[in-house]
Amino acid sequence: MGAPGVGKGTQADLLHQRLGACHLSTGDVFRAAGKVAECDQSPAMKEALGYMRQGALVPDSTVWEMVRERLRCLNCGGGFILDGFPRTLGQAESLKQLLDSEGITLSAVLSYELSASEIVARLGGRRTCEKCKAVYHVTERPPKVEGRCDRCEGKLFQREDDRPESIKVRLETYERSTAPLIEFYKKLGLLVQVEASGTPDEIFDRTVGAMESRRMQVFAHKLWSAEENRR
Ligand code: AP5
């Protein structure tokens, strides 16, 4: 979790590459659907792409249908990372029911935090590979060859929703619809807050450190509970 541009996709990609976990980004799935010829897009997908362009959230029913189609991700041997989902309380509740019914538990919910001015600077300079979805920044993480992806030489493009008017709507939407999820996951004891300033590698190390200390706390709690039960 985290506001648009905080670096969720960058961190999810590092976690995917280094830990082998499956990376499911709802934003990437919608952008890929946008590349399909218009006559092959379903009415729900056309509607979803319209919301995206404005910076608004796609309706829960469309998002949910798309997540359900990718259920196999949740059974990936290396684990899974949900990036940009859930984003509303409705989505979080549906996800909880689904995971409970599949007997899957979340290890943690990472929430990245950064000042609004740094977020706007990150979004304004973002470039994305149209082939492999790798993310760059014109000054902070530039590709070796301008306009070309280091990994696959695909063409880099600027996202439609990175225009200033869409950025404003996305930040407001985050505060209104997604920030309340912080309390939801805090109550479930899953929230891990991570400061998102510094280089991607520094944030990655901070993420892994925070998850490790959460794992130790959970382990210590389980030991303590077992000891209490034994007594
Ligand atoms: P989505 O694709 O999820 O976008 P987002 O949440 O707005 O997040 P971003 O992808 O913009 O940013 P990010 O946090 O991943 O940052 P990044 O790593 O790219 O969703 C897009 C749209 O789809 C939504 O607006 C909505 O319409 C729809 N949608 C998706 N999911 C939905 C859902 N569940 N429900 C309803 N609607 C949904 O980094 C940003 C830039 O900063 C990059 O240029 C990067 O290189 C740079 N950067 C990253 N880390 C650093 C660093 N440490 N230092 C310097 N630069 C950095």
Coordinates of C-alpha atoms and ligand atoms in Angstrom, one line a residue:
M1 CA 0.0 0.0 0.0
G2 CA 1.0 3.6 -0.4
A3 CA 0.0 6.8 -2.3
P4 CA 0.4 6.8 -6.1
G5 CA 4.1 7.2 -7.0
V6 CA 5.5 6.3 -3.5
G7 CA 7.4 3.5 -5.1
K8 CA 5.2 0.4 -4.6
G9 CA 5.8 -1.0 -8.0
T10 CA 9.6 -0.5 -7.8
Q11 CA 9.7 -2.3 -4.4
A12 CA 7.3 -5.1 -5.6
D13 CA 9.6 -5.7 -8.6
L14 CA 12.7 -5.9 -6.3
L15 CA 10.9 -8.3 -4.0
H16 CA 9.8 -10.4 -7.0
Q17 CA 13.3 -10.5 -8.5
R18 CA 15.2 -11.2 -5.2
L19 CA 12.7 -13.4 -3.4
G20 CA 10.9 -15.0 -6.4
A21 CA 7.4 -14.1 -5.2
C22 CA 4.7 -13.7 -7.8
H23 CA 3.9 -9.9 -8.5
L24 CA 0.3 -9.1 -9.2
S25 CA -0.2 -5.4 -10.0
T26 CA -3.9 -4.5 -10.7
G27 CA -2.7 -1.3 -12.4
D28 CA -0.4 -3.3 -14.8
V29 CA -3.2 -5.6 -15.6
F30 CA -5.5 -2.7 -16.6
R31 CA -2.7 -1.0 -18.6
A32 CA -2.1 -4.3 -20.5
A33 CA -5.9 -4.5 -21.2
G34 CA -5.7 -1.0 -22.6
K35 CA -3.2 -2.2 -25.3
V36 CA -5.8 -4.7 -26.7
A37 CA -7.7 -3.4 -29.8
E38 CA -10.7 -1.4 -28.8
C39 CA -13.1 -3.7 -30.5
D40 CA -11.9 -6.6 -28.4
Q41 CA -12.3 -4.7 -25.1
S42 CA -15.3 -5.7 -22.9
P43 CA -17.7 -2.8 -21.9
A44 CA -16.5 -3.2 -18.3
M45 CA -12.9 -2.9 -19.4
K46 CA -13.6 0.2 -21.5
E47 CA -15.3 1.8 -18.5
A48 CA -12.4 0.8 -16.3
L49 CA -9.9 2.5 -18.6
G50 CA -11.9 5.7 -18.6
Y51 CA -11.7 5.8 -14.8
M52 CA -8.0 5.2 -14.9
R53 CA -7.3 8.0 -17.4
Q54 CA -9.0 10.4 -15.0
G55 CA -7.1 9.1 -12.0
A56 CA -10.2 7.7 -10.4
L57 CA -10.7 4.2 -9.0
V58 CA -12.0 1.4 -11.2
P59 CA -15.3 0.0 -9.7
D60 CA -14.8 -2.8 -7.2
S61 CA -16.8 -5.4 -9.2
T62 CA -14.5 -5.0 -12.2
V63 CA -11.3 -5.2 -10.1
W64 CA -12.6 -8.2 -8.2
E65 CA -13.4 -10.1 -11.4
M66 CA -9.9 -9.5 -12.7
V67 CA -8.3 -10.6 -9.4
R68 CA -10.4 -13.8 -9.3
E69 CA -9.2 -14.7 -12.8
R70 CA -5.6 -14.6 -11.4
L71 CA -6.2 -16.8 -8.4
R72 CA -3.3 -19.1 -9.4
C73 CA -0.9 -16.2 -8.3
L74 CA -2.1 -16.7 -4.7
N75 CA -0.8 -20.3 -4.8
C76 CA 2.6 -19.5 -6.2
G77 CA 5.3 -21.5 -4.4
G78 CA 7.5 -18.4 -3.8
G79 CA 4.5 -16.5 -2.3
F80 CA 2.8 -13.5 -3.8
I81 CA 2.8 -9.7 -3.7
L82 CA -0.4 -7.7 -4.3
D83 CA 0.6 -4.3 -5.6
G84 CA -2.2 -1.7 -5.7
F85 CA -4.8 -4.1 -4.4
P86 CA -6.9 -3.9 -2.2
R87 CA -7.6 -0.2 -2.5
T88 CA -11.1 0.1 -0.8
L89 CA -12.6 -1.4 2.3
G90 CA -14.9 -3.5 0.0
Q91 CA -11.9 -4.9 -1.8
A92 CA -10.1 -5.7 1.5
E93 CA -13.1 -7.5 2.9
S94 CA -13.6 -9.5 -0.3
L95 CA -9.9 -10.4 -0.3
K96 CA -10.0 -11.5 3.4
Q97 CA -13.0 -13.8 2.7
L98 CA -11.3 -15.3 -0.3
L99 CA -8.0 -15.9 1.5
D100 CA -9.9 -17.4 4.5
S101 CA -11.7 -19.8 2.2
E102 CA -8.5 -20.8 0.5
G103 CA -6.7 -21.3 3.8
I104 CA -4.1 -18.6 2.9
T105 CA -2.7 -16.1 5.3
L106 CA -1.0 -12.8 4.6
S107 CA 2.5 -12.4 6.1
A108 CA 2.2 -8.6 6.2
V109 CA 0.7 -5.5 4.7
L110 CA 3.4 -3.0 3.8
S111 CA 2.5 0.6 3.8
Y112 CA 5.0 3.0 2.2
E113 CA 5.1 6.6 3.4
L114 CA 6.6 9.7 1.7
S115 CA 5.9 13.5 1.6
A116 CA 3.5 14.7 -1.1
S117 CA 6.3 16.9 -2.8
E118 CA 8.6 13.9 -3.2
I119 CA 5.7 11.8 -4.6
V120 CA 4.9 14.4 -7.2
A121 CA 8.5 14.6 -8.3
R122 CA 8.7 10.8 -8.6
L123 CA 5.5 10.6 -10.7
G124 CA 6.5 13.5 -13.0
G125 CA 9.7 11.8 -14.1
R126 CA 8.5 8.2 -14.3
R127 CA 9.0 6.2 -17.5
T128 CA 7.7 2.7 -18.0
C129 CA 8.8 0.0 -20.5
E130 CA 6.0 -0.9 -22.8
K131 CA 7.2 -4.5 -23.1
C132 CA 8.3 -5.7 -19.7
K133 CA 6.8 -3.0 -17.5
A134 CA 10.2 -2.1 -15.8
V135 CA 10.0 1.3 -14.2
Y136 CA 12.6 4.1 -14.6
H137 CA 12.9 7.8 -13.5
V138 CA 14.4 10.4 -15.9
T139 CA 16.8 11.7 -13.2
E140 CA 16.7 9.2 -10.2
R141 CA 16.7 5.9 -12.1
P142 CA 17.6 6.7 -15.7
P143 CA 18.0 3.9 -18.3
K144 CA 21.5 3.4 -19.7
V145 CA 20.2 4.4 -23.2
E146 CA 17.7 7.2 -23.2
G147 CA 14.1 6.0 -24.0
R148 CA 15.1 2.3 -24.0
C149 CA 14.7 -0.4 -21.4
D150 CA 17.9 -1.8 -19.9
R151 CA 16.3 -5.3 -19.5
C152 CA 14.6 -5.9 -22.9
E153 CA 15.4 -2.7 -25.0
G154 CA 11.6 -2.0 -25.1
K155 CA 10.4 1.6 -25.7
L156 CA 9.8 3.7 -22.6
F157 CA 6.6 5.7 -22.3
Q158 CA 5.0 8.2 -19.9
R159 CA 1.8 7.0 -18.4
E160 CA -1.4 8.8 -19.3
D161 CA -2.4 9.2 -15.7
D162 CA 0.9 10.9 -14.8
R163 CA -0.4 14.2 -16.1
P164 CA -0.7 16.9 -13.4
E165 CA -4.5 16.9 -13.4
S166 CA -4.7 13.1 -13.0
I167 CA -2.0 13.1 -10.3
K168 CA -4.1 15.5 -8.2
V169 CA -7.2 13.3 -8.5
R170 CA -5.2 10.1 -7.7
L171 CA -3.7 11.6 -4.5
E172 CA -7.1 12.8 -3.3
T173 CA -8.6 9.4 -4.1
Y174 CA -5.9 7.7 -2.1
E175 CA -6.6 9.8 0.9
R176 CA -10.3 9.3 0.7
S177 CA -10.6 5.6 -0.3
T178 CA -7.3 3.8 0.4
A179 CA -5.8 5.5 3.5
P180 CA -8.7 4.1 5.7
L181 CA -7.3 0.6 5.0
I182 CA -4.3 1.4 7.2
E183 CA -6.7 1.2 10.3
F184 CA -8.3 -2.0 8.8
Y185 CA -4.9 -3.8 8.6
K186 CA -3.6 -2.3 11.8
K187 CA -6.6 -3.9 13.6
L188 CA -5.7 -7.3 12.0
G189 CA -2.2 -6.9 13.3
L190 CA -0.7 -7.1 9.8
L191 CA 0.4 -3.5 9.1
V192 CA 4.1 -2.8 8.6
Q193 CA 4.8 0.9 8.0
V194 CA 8.0 1.7 5.9
E195 CA 9.6 5.1 5.3
A196 CA 9.9 5.4 1.5
S197 CA 12.7 8.0 1.3
G198 CA 16.2 7.1 0.0
T199 CA 17.3 4.9 -2.8
P200 CA 15.3 1.9 -4.0
D201 CA 18.0 -0.4 -2.5
E202 CA 17.9 1.3 0.9
I203 CA 14.1 1.1 0.9
F204 CA 14.3 -2.6 -0.1
D205 CA 16.7 -3.3 2.9
R206 CA 14.3 -1.4 5.2
T207 CA 11.4 -3.5 3.9
V208 CA 13.1 -6.8 4.4
G209 CA 14.3 -5.6 7.9
A210 CA 10.8 -4.6 8.9
M211 CA 9.3 -7.9 7.7
E212 CA 12.0 -9.9 9.5
S213 CA 11.3 -8.0 12.8
R214 CA 7.6 -8.6 12.3
R215 CA 8.3 -12.3 11.7
M216 CA 10.3 -12.5 14.9
Q217 CA 7.6 -10.7 16.9
V218 CA 4.9 -13.1 15.5
F219 CA 7.2 -16.1 16.4
A220 CA 7.8 -14.7 19.9
H221 CA 4.1 -14.2 20.4
K222 CA 3.3 -17.8 19.3
L223 CA 6.0 -19.1 21.7
W224 CA 4.6 -17.0 24.5
S225 CA 1.0 -18.1 23.8
A226 CA 2.1 -21.8 23.7
E227 CA 3.9 -21.4 27.0
E228 CA 0.8 -19.7 28.6
N229 CA -1.4 -22.6 27.3
R230 CA 1.0 -25.1 28.7
R231 CA 0.8 -23.5 32.1
Ligands
AP5_1 P1 -1.4 1.7 -10.2 O1 -0.7 1.3 -11.4 O2 -1.5 0.8 -9.0 O3 -0.9 3.1 -9.8 P2 -0.7 3.9 -8.4 O4 -1.1 3.2 -7.2 O5 -1.2 5.2 -8.7 O6 0.8 3.8 -8.2 P3 1.9 4.1 -9.2 O7 2.1 2.9 -10.1 O8 1.6 5.4 -9.9 O9 3.2 4.3 -8.3 P4 4.1 3.3 -7.5 O10 3.8 3.5 -6.0 O11 4.0 1.9 -8.0 O12 5.5 4.0 -7.8 P5 6.6 3.5 -8.8 O13 7.4 2.3 -8.2 O14 6.1 3.4 -10.2 O15 -2.9 2.1 -10.6 C1 -3.2 2.9 -11.7 C2 -4.7 3.1 -11.8 O16 -5.4 1.8 -12.0 C3 -5.4 3.7 -10.5 O17 -5.4 5.1 -10.5 C4 -6.9 3.1 -10.8 O18 -7.5 3.9 -11.7 C5 -6.6 1.8 -11.3 N1 -6.5 0.7 -10.3 C6 -5.4 -0.1 -10.0 N2 -5.7 -0.9 -9.0 C7 -7.0 -0.6 -8.6 C8 -7.8 -1.1 -7.6 N3 -7.4 -2.1 -6.7 N4 -9.0 -0.6 -7.4 C9 -9.5 0.4 -8.2 N5 -8.7 0.9 -9.2 C10 -7.5 0.4 -9.4 O19 7.6 4.8 -8.7 C11 7.2 6.0 -9.2 C12 8.4 6.7 -9.8 O20 9.4 7.0 -8.8 C13 9.2 5.9 -10.9 O21 9.6 6.7 -11.9 C14 10.3 5.3 -10.1 O22 11.5 5.0 -10.9 C15 10.7 6.4 -9.1 N6 11.2 5.8 -7.8 C16 10.7 4.7 -7.2 N7 11.4 4.6 -6.0 C17 12.3 5.6 -6.0 C18 13.3 6.0 -5.0 N8 13.5 5.3 -3.9 N9 14.0 7.2 -5.3 C19 13.8 7.9 -6.4 N10 12.8 7.5 -7.3 C20 12.1 6.4 -7.1

